[in-house]
Amino acid sequence: MGAHAHAANAGHAAGHHEHHHHEESFVSKWVFSQDHKMIGKQFLVTAIFMAWVAVIMSLIFRLQLAWPNEGFAFTNFFLGDKWAPGGVLDPNMYLALVTIHGTIMVFFVLTGGLSGTFANLLIPLQVGARDMASGFINMLSYWFFLLSSVIMLASLFVEGGPASAGWTIYPPLSALPKAIPGSGTGMTLWLVSMTFFIASSLMGGLNYVVTILNLRTKGMKMTRMPLTMWAIFLTAVLGILSFPVLLSAALLLLLDRTLNTSFYLSDIHLAGEALEQTGGSPVLFQHLFWFLGHPEVYIVLLPALGITSEIISTNARKPIFGYRAMIGSILAIGFLSFIVWGHHMFVTGMNPFLGSVFVATTLLIAIPSAVKVFNYITTLWKGNIIFTPAMLFSIGLVATFIAGGLTGIILADSALDIAVHDTYFVVAHFHIVMGMSAIFGMFAGIYHWFPKMYGKMMNTKLGYAHFWVTFICAFGVFFPMHFIGLAGAPRRYYSYTEFPMFDSVVDLNIVVTVFAIIGALAQVLFTYNFFYSIYRGPKAVQNPWKSNTLEWTTPVEHIHGNWPGPIPTVHRWPYDYSKPGKTEDWVSQITPLDPGEEEH
Amino acid sequence: MTKLLILIVVVLGILAVAQLARVYELTSKLRGKREEEIFDADNRMNATLMWLFPIAYFGFFLWLVMAYGDKMLPVAASTQGVDTDALMNFNWWILIITFIVTNILLFYFAGKYVFSKDRRAYWQPHNNKLELAWTIAPAAVLAVIIIFGLNTWQNITAPALPDAMSMELYAKQFDWTARYPGNDGMLGATDYRVISGENPLGIVTEATINKRLEEISLEKADTEKELGGLIADSRREELEHRLGYLDRIAARIVNLRMVMAQDIKTKGAASAYLHGADDVVTKDFMLPKGRETNILIRSRDIIHSAYIPHLRIQMNAVPGMTTSMKVTPTITTDSMRTIAEVMQQVDEINAIRAGKGQSPYVFDYLLLCNKICGAAHYNMQMTLTVTTASEFDAWLAEANKKPFEPASTNAEQPAAADGGIAAMPVNGNDSSTN
Ligand code: HEM
Ligand SMILES: [Cu+2]
Ligand SMILES: [Cu+2]
């Protein structure tokens, strides 16, 4: 296949040269661009915007949690008198904000944003291709993503408010507008938005898989690919296999909502009236949802792990320890993630034996996860570490992955999950292991590949300040939540004032909120640094981090087709850092092996 | 408003910091350095911070444990909860040790192996023995965790003892209702179509069926009457719709009556349809200490979750199905109030409440809703009272004097006769429970 792919690429390259002289119009360059690098940047900027929306939402509900039922001008400023009379957040709006915050963060920032940015930017550059297999479908993937973002944002303004049933939108709550105001138009828009989102994801994913399988340059064996490629490859496969299931779940829900079908509904008496739907099961939805939902958490996490593998190796100036074990763990995690979804449903009344099976499969995932952590740590051992901001965020990811992965073991133990399911303990767990790890991976990727994206450098000092404040605040926000959860406090509660039981722990909510505010402000530093550097940052050199991978052999100025001449041939794996017998502490993948040199 | 001003000031402050960084960048450029290069000073600073961070991290952890450790849930008050806590503590030991060791290694290496031009990183692409070791080690530990965990899970979820009492928790937006068996020791069948003001749980009896059918035919009559008059087209459509709905529901209820008759014919006295009339429907949630009780859980509208943190038990309430969890409480509410750990927690809470001028807190077990269910989800609670077995028996005998459908009364005057709490049946589904 390698040779064949190469031939195809060469042909493309030849065709490309003439093409190159066309003046590109503004629209085809900046708007309807089919160039993977531009599409990656479009994903990134959209995701940064969406992330800010989600951050502001979280500040609004954090204010309510810390100082329940008090009025805040901040809250009123964003929500107006309808949803925050006197600045006091409305309980329905509280649930709506939590729901949309989660939806945006999980899907729009950490799925669309993270995969969309780095898969698009890096796949052709790191495997040595002129572009994605289909530039057009790739462009559509972005436009569907943008459309779904716009619809999701529009849903904030409808009568009744946006979807409010939690990001997991369990029916019947999400199916019946009479159950909660957010299950009216807001919920319909949520489903429509997610339909476009899934379409975008599938188009992207298919492109990523096809490109990685077919368009690798000569010499780029699968076992010479950077771990970013492996991670993105598996992510795309997981998405292709699991998102369609969410789509069907969403479509059935849409039918229940509009055509009175009863896939998820049975024996319901609501608002003084018996509904006619019988025979469905709300638990069916949960099975379908989590069949995507669990792989989804790895869709979010794997690209971040791939990115940090690359960055840690580069900046420790040391080969990633256990390259093949890392690939093996990615594959194992990918496979196992499809047979663990039931761990979200231990208390739905599932057969206890089935529960036992999910306990075992879930805990098995901890093995490849542990291997990854040990390998990261060993890569640092006796390294020669350069602390770029990207490196800091990568090390931060390892720390959050440890903390969150360990609490996962508690949750996976069904007997223990009974006691902590749906409490703040779960909120702490998934924010640390998924939220923080993936966000750190994303920041690491942005700092590392900014020179590749914009030909400019970001300000390092601001990057340091950004990292340390964010890192400290991440733990300040999420660590205390373990304790709130172990005190028995349920999640998705508007306030804890209705019974005295938690009065002695809720002041931790103030600690959390203060850290959240400081942490959010630190993101102003980042946003400023990002946009300022695009225009005013110092010009980047071709390979600022002395990195081995192919993307650093392309010119700083973006050109269509990536390499001005033929695509370089790859001769070695990407991790020849500090290899004995070499003068430099790095050897680009395109450098042929010396006579008698072992590959690694 | 002042808060908004503060916010603006803070944002401006950040922009000022950012501007300073730019000035720094420009001056270093003037000094002929490229800003984006990482200098030894930068590396050293970050390396130092890598060593300082875990101190802060573990310090924060320690502070949380010291300051809040005694505010966590007190001793588990059920045999199931005692098992859970034992498993939990066992897990914590493993996890905390792993947590500390891996973090120390991570931050120690990160700080120690900081860049130096004079050094080269150690070339070590892999080491199969090491990798095998740290695949097998977690696998072995996890095997222990899995075995211990599944053992506990099995104990907790095994079917309740055959002679255990079954009672029911019934959820709806946004409250709970309890149902206890009457003198017959069995809970009656339910169906959501016979739910009404007087029959909130939808208990199925001959009387509730007739009552419901009667209500429906009254509404039909009213609707038809209105249809006979002069009305707008939209209203007409609405009413016709309604009529169709009422017909279909009535047909279902008639069908239910047939099912009921059939069930009674085949099962005789064992039929759940014969056991509803004497059920006790109540807002008092009582459990006996030392006896295994099987809690059946149903929902009228959407998913809720019955969560009793002090007993460490939880189970979803799912419309259309009956779920269950068993529990054997080990400490009565009264004794719980005298346990030192609990008294200390209550004192602390009361000190806080006194500061805010709020009424004092007395310890009680709480049943909380733990599945998002709408605006008042955060206030969907019920007090659980655990008493000694004999106190419980006395309470139930007393409660039994106010059954859902007093034998003497007919369908026209059901619950109202017993007055007060007794006759509040909750809602029902068509699943029958025994
Ligand atoms: C060592 C590996 C892990 C284990 C054993 C584990 C286990 C679990 C379990 C059992 C739950 C369900 C808890 C409950 O709802 O009561 C859960 C929740 C969750 N986990 Fe993990 N997890 C692991 C890693 C991850 C990773 C890597 C991610 C993300 C990338 C993640 C994201 C989540 C999320 C988002 C939830 C919350 C779902 C909700 O809304 O309820 N977990 N985890
Ligand atoms: Cu999961
Ligand atoms: Cu609820």
mmCIF file with all atom_site columns, C-alpha atoms in Angstrom, chain B residues 113-170:
data_model
loop_
_atom_site.group_PDB
_atom_site.id
_atom_site.type_symbol
_atom_site.label_atom_id
_atom_site.label_alt_id
_atom_site.label_comp_id
_atom_site.label_asym_id
_atom_site.label_entity_id
_atom_site.label_seq_id
_atom_site.pdbx_PDB_ins_code
_atom_site.Cartn_x
_atom_site.Cartn_y
_atom_site.Cartn_z
_atom_site.occupancy
_atom_site.B_iso_or_equiv
_atom_site.pdbx_formal_charge
_atom_site.auth_seq_id
_atom_site.auth_comp_id
_atom_site.auth_asym_id
_atom_site.auth_atom_id
_atom_site.pdbx_PDB_model_num
ATOM 1  C CA . TYR B 1 113 ? 16.272  16.799  34.546 1.00 0.00 ? 113 TYR B CA 1
ATOM 2  C CA . VAL B 1 114 ? 16.125  20.392  33.451 1.00 0.00 ? 114 VAL B CA 1
ATOM 3  C CA . PHE B 1 115 ? 17.914  21.313  30.266 1.00 0.00 ? 115 PHE B CA 1
ATOM 4  C CA . SER B 1 116 ? 21.626  21.826  30.195 1.00 0.00 ? 116 SER B CA 1
ATOM 5  C CA . LYS B 1 117 ? 23.713  22.372  27.104 1.00 0.00 ? 117 LYS B CA 1
ATOM 6  C CA . ASP B 1 118 ? 26.418  20.188  28.531 1.00 0.00 ? 118 ASP B CA 1
ATOM 7  C CA . ARG B 1 119 ? 24.278  17.157  28.977 1.00 0.00 ? 119 ARG B CA 1
ATOM 8  C CA . ARG B 1 120 ? 22.476  14.790  26.728 1.00 0.00 ? 120 ARG B CA 1
ATOM 9  C CA . ALA B 1 121 ? 19.311  12.943  27.478 1.00 0.00 ? 121 ALA B CA 1
ATOM 10 C CA . TYR B 1 122 ? 19.715  9.258   28.132 1.00 0.00 ? 122 TYR B CA 1
ATOM 11 C CA . TRP B 1 123 ? 18.871  7.259   25.017 1.00 0.00 ? 123 TRP B CA 1
ATOM 12 C CA . GLN B 1 124 ? 16.281  4.734   26.131 1.00 0.00 ? 124 GLN B CA 1
ATOM 13 C CA . PRO B 1 125 ? 13.556  3.975   23.633 1.00 0.00 ? 125 PRO B CA 1
ATOM 14 C CA . HIS B 1 126 ? 12.149  1.041   25.578 1.00 0.00 ? 126 HIS B CA 1
ATOM 15 C CA . ASN B 1 127 ? 12.829  -1.588  28.152 1.00 0.00 ? 127 ASN B CA 1
ATOM 16 C CA . ASN B 1 128 ? 10.663  -4.628  27.770 1.00 0.00 ? 128 ASN B CA 1
ATOM 17 C CA . LYS B 1 129 ? 11.219  -6.010  31.245 1.00 0.00 ? 129 LYS B CA 1
ATOM 18 C CA . LEU B 1 130 ? 10.249  -2.765  32.872 1.00 0.00 ? 130 LEU B CA 1
ATOM 19 C CA . GLU B 1 131 ? 7.206   -2.419  30.674 1.00 0.00 ? 131 GLU B CA 1
ATOM 20 C CA . LEU B 1 132 ? 6.083   -5.942  31.375 1.00 0.00 ? 132 LEU B CA 1
ATOM 21 C CA . ALA B 1 133 ? 6.506   -5.310  35.081 1.00 0.00 ? 133 ALA B CA 1
ATOM 22 C CA . TRP B 1 134 ? 4.318   -2.261  35.106 1.00 0.00 ? 134 TRP B CA 1
ATOM 23 C CA . THR B 1 135 ? 1.666   -3.924  33.030 1.00 0.00 ? 135 THR B CA 1
ATOM 24 C CA . ILE B 1 136 ? 1.498   -6.889  35.351 1.00 0.00 ? 136 ILE B CA 1
ATOM 25 C CA . ALA B 1 137 ? 1.653   -4.906  38.583 1.00 0.00 ? 137 ALA B CA 1
ATOM 26 C CA . PRO B 1 138 ? -1.477  -2.822  37.944 1.00 0.00 ? 138 PRO B CA 1
ATOM 27 C CA . ALA B 1 139 ? -3.181  -5.885  36.521 1.00 0.00 ? 139 ALA B CA 1
ATOM 28 C CA . ALA B 1 140 ? -2.553  -7.777  39.738 1.00 0.00 ? 140 ALA B CA 1
ATOM 29 C CA . VAL B 1 141 ? -3.724  -4.915  41.931 1.00 0.00 ? 141 VAL B CA 1
ATOM 30 C CA . LEU B 1 142 ? -6.802  -4.452  39.789 1.00 0.00 ? 142 LEU B CA 1
ATOM 31 C CA . ALA B 1 143 ? -7.589  -8.144  39.989 1.00 0.00 ? 143 ALA B CA 1
ATOM 32 C CA . VAL B 1 144 ? -7.754  -7.805  43.757 1.00 0.00 ? 144 VAL B CA 1
ATOM 33 C CA . ILE B 1 145 ? -9.877  -4.679  43.482 1.00 0.00 ? 145 ILE B CA 1
ATOM 34 C CA . ILE B 1 146 ? -12.237 -6.390  41.053 1.00 0.00 ? 146 ILE B CA 1
ATOM 35 C CA . ILE B 1 147 ? -12.660 -9.506  43.161 1.00 0.00 ? 147 ILE B CA 1
ATOM 36 C CA . PHE B 1 148 ? -13.230 -7.622  46.382 1.00 0.00 ? 148 PHE B CA 1
ATOM 37 C CA . GLY B 1 149 ? -15.545 -5.190  44.580 1.00 0.00 ? 149 GLY B CA 1
ATOM 38 C CA . LEU B 1 150 ? -17.660 -7.805  42.858 1.00 0.00 ? 150 LEU B CA 1
ATOM 39 C CA . ASN B 1 151 ? -17.995 -9.744  46.042 1.00 0.00 ? 151 ASN B CA 1
ATOM 40 C CA . THR B 1 152 ? -19.428 -6.696  47.795 1.00 0.00 ? 152 THR B CA 1
ATOM 41 C CA . TRP B 1 153 ? -21.603 -5.863  44.782 1.00 0.00 ? 153 TRP B CA 1
ATOM 42 C CA . GLN B 1 154 ? -23.046 -9.334  44.857 1.00 0.00 ? 154 GLN B CA 1
ATOM 43 C CA . ASN B 1 155 ? -23.892 -9.085  48.527 1.00 0.00 ? 155 ASN B CA 1
ATOM 44 C CA . ILE B 1 156 ? -25.541 -5.738  48.084 1.00 0.00 ? 156 ILE B CA 1
ATOM 45 C CA . THR B 1 157 ? -27.556 -6.639  45.010 1.00 0.00 ? 157 THR B CA 1
ATOM 46 C CA . ALA B 1 158 ? -28.524 -10.211 45.841 1.00 0.00 ? 158 ALA B CA 1
ATOM 47 C CA . PRO B 1 159 ? -32.303 -10.600 46.006 1.00 0.00 ? 159 PRO B CA 1
ATOM 48 C CA . ALA B 1 160 ? -33.821 -9.668  49.340 1.00 0.00 ? 160 ALA B CA 1
ATOM 49 C CA . LEU B 1 161 ? -34.638 -12.461 51.762 1.00 0.00 ? 161 LEU B CA 1
ATOM 50 C CA . PRO B 1 162 ? -37.966 -14.114 50.948 1.00 0.00 ? 162 PRO B CA 1
ATOM 51 C CA . ASP B 1 163 ? -39.500 -12.945 54.198 1.00 0.00 ? 163 ASP B CA 1
ATOM 52 C CA . ALA B 1 164 ? -38.274 -9.377  53.880 1.00 0.00 ? 164 ALA B CA 1
ATOM 53 C CA . MET B 1 165 ? -40.976 -6.736  53.896 1.00 0.00 ? 165 MET B CA 1
ATOM 54 C CA . SER B 1 166 ? -41.437 -4.870  50.634 1.00 0.00 ? 166 SER B CA 1
ATOM 55 C CA . MET B 1 167 ? -42.361 -1.219  50.767 1.00 0.00 ? 167 MET B CA 1
ATOM 56 C CA . GLU B 1 168 ? -42.483 1.288   47.987 1.00 0.00 ? 168 GLU B CA 1
ATOM 57 C CA . LEU B 1 169 ? -40.992 4.701   47.293 1.00 0.00 ? 169 LEU B CA 1
ATOM 58 C CA . TYR B 1 170 ? -42.880 6.596   44.688 1.00 0.00 ? 170 TYR B CA 1
#
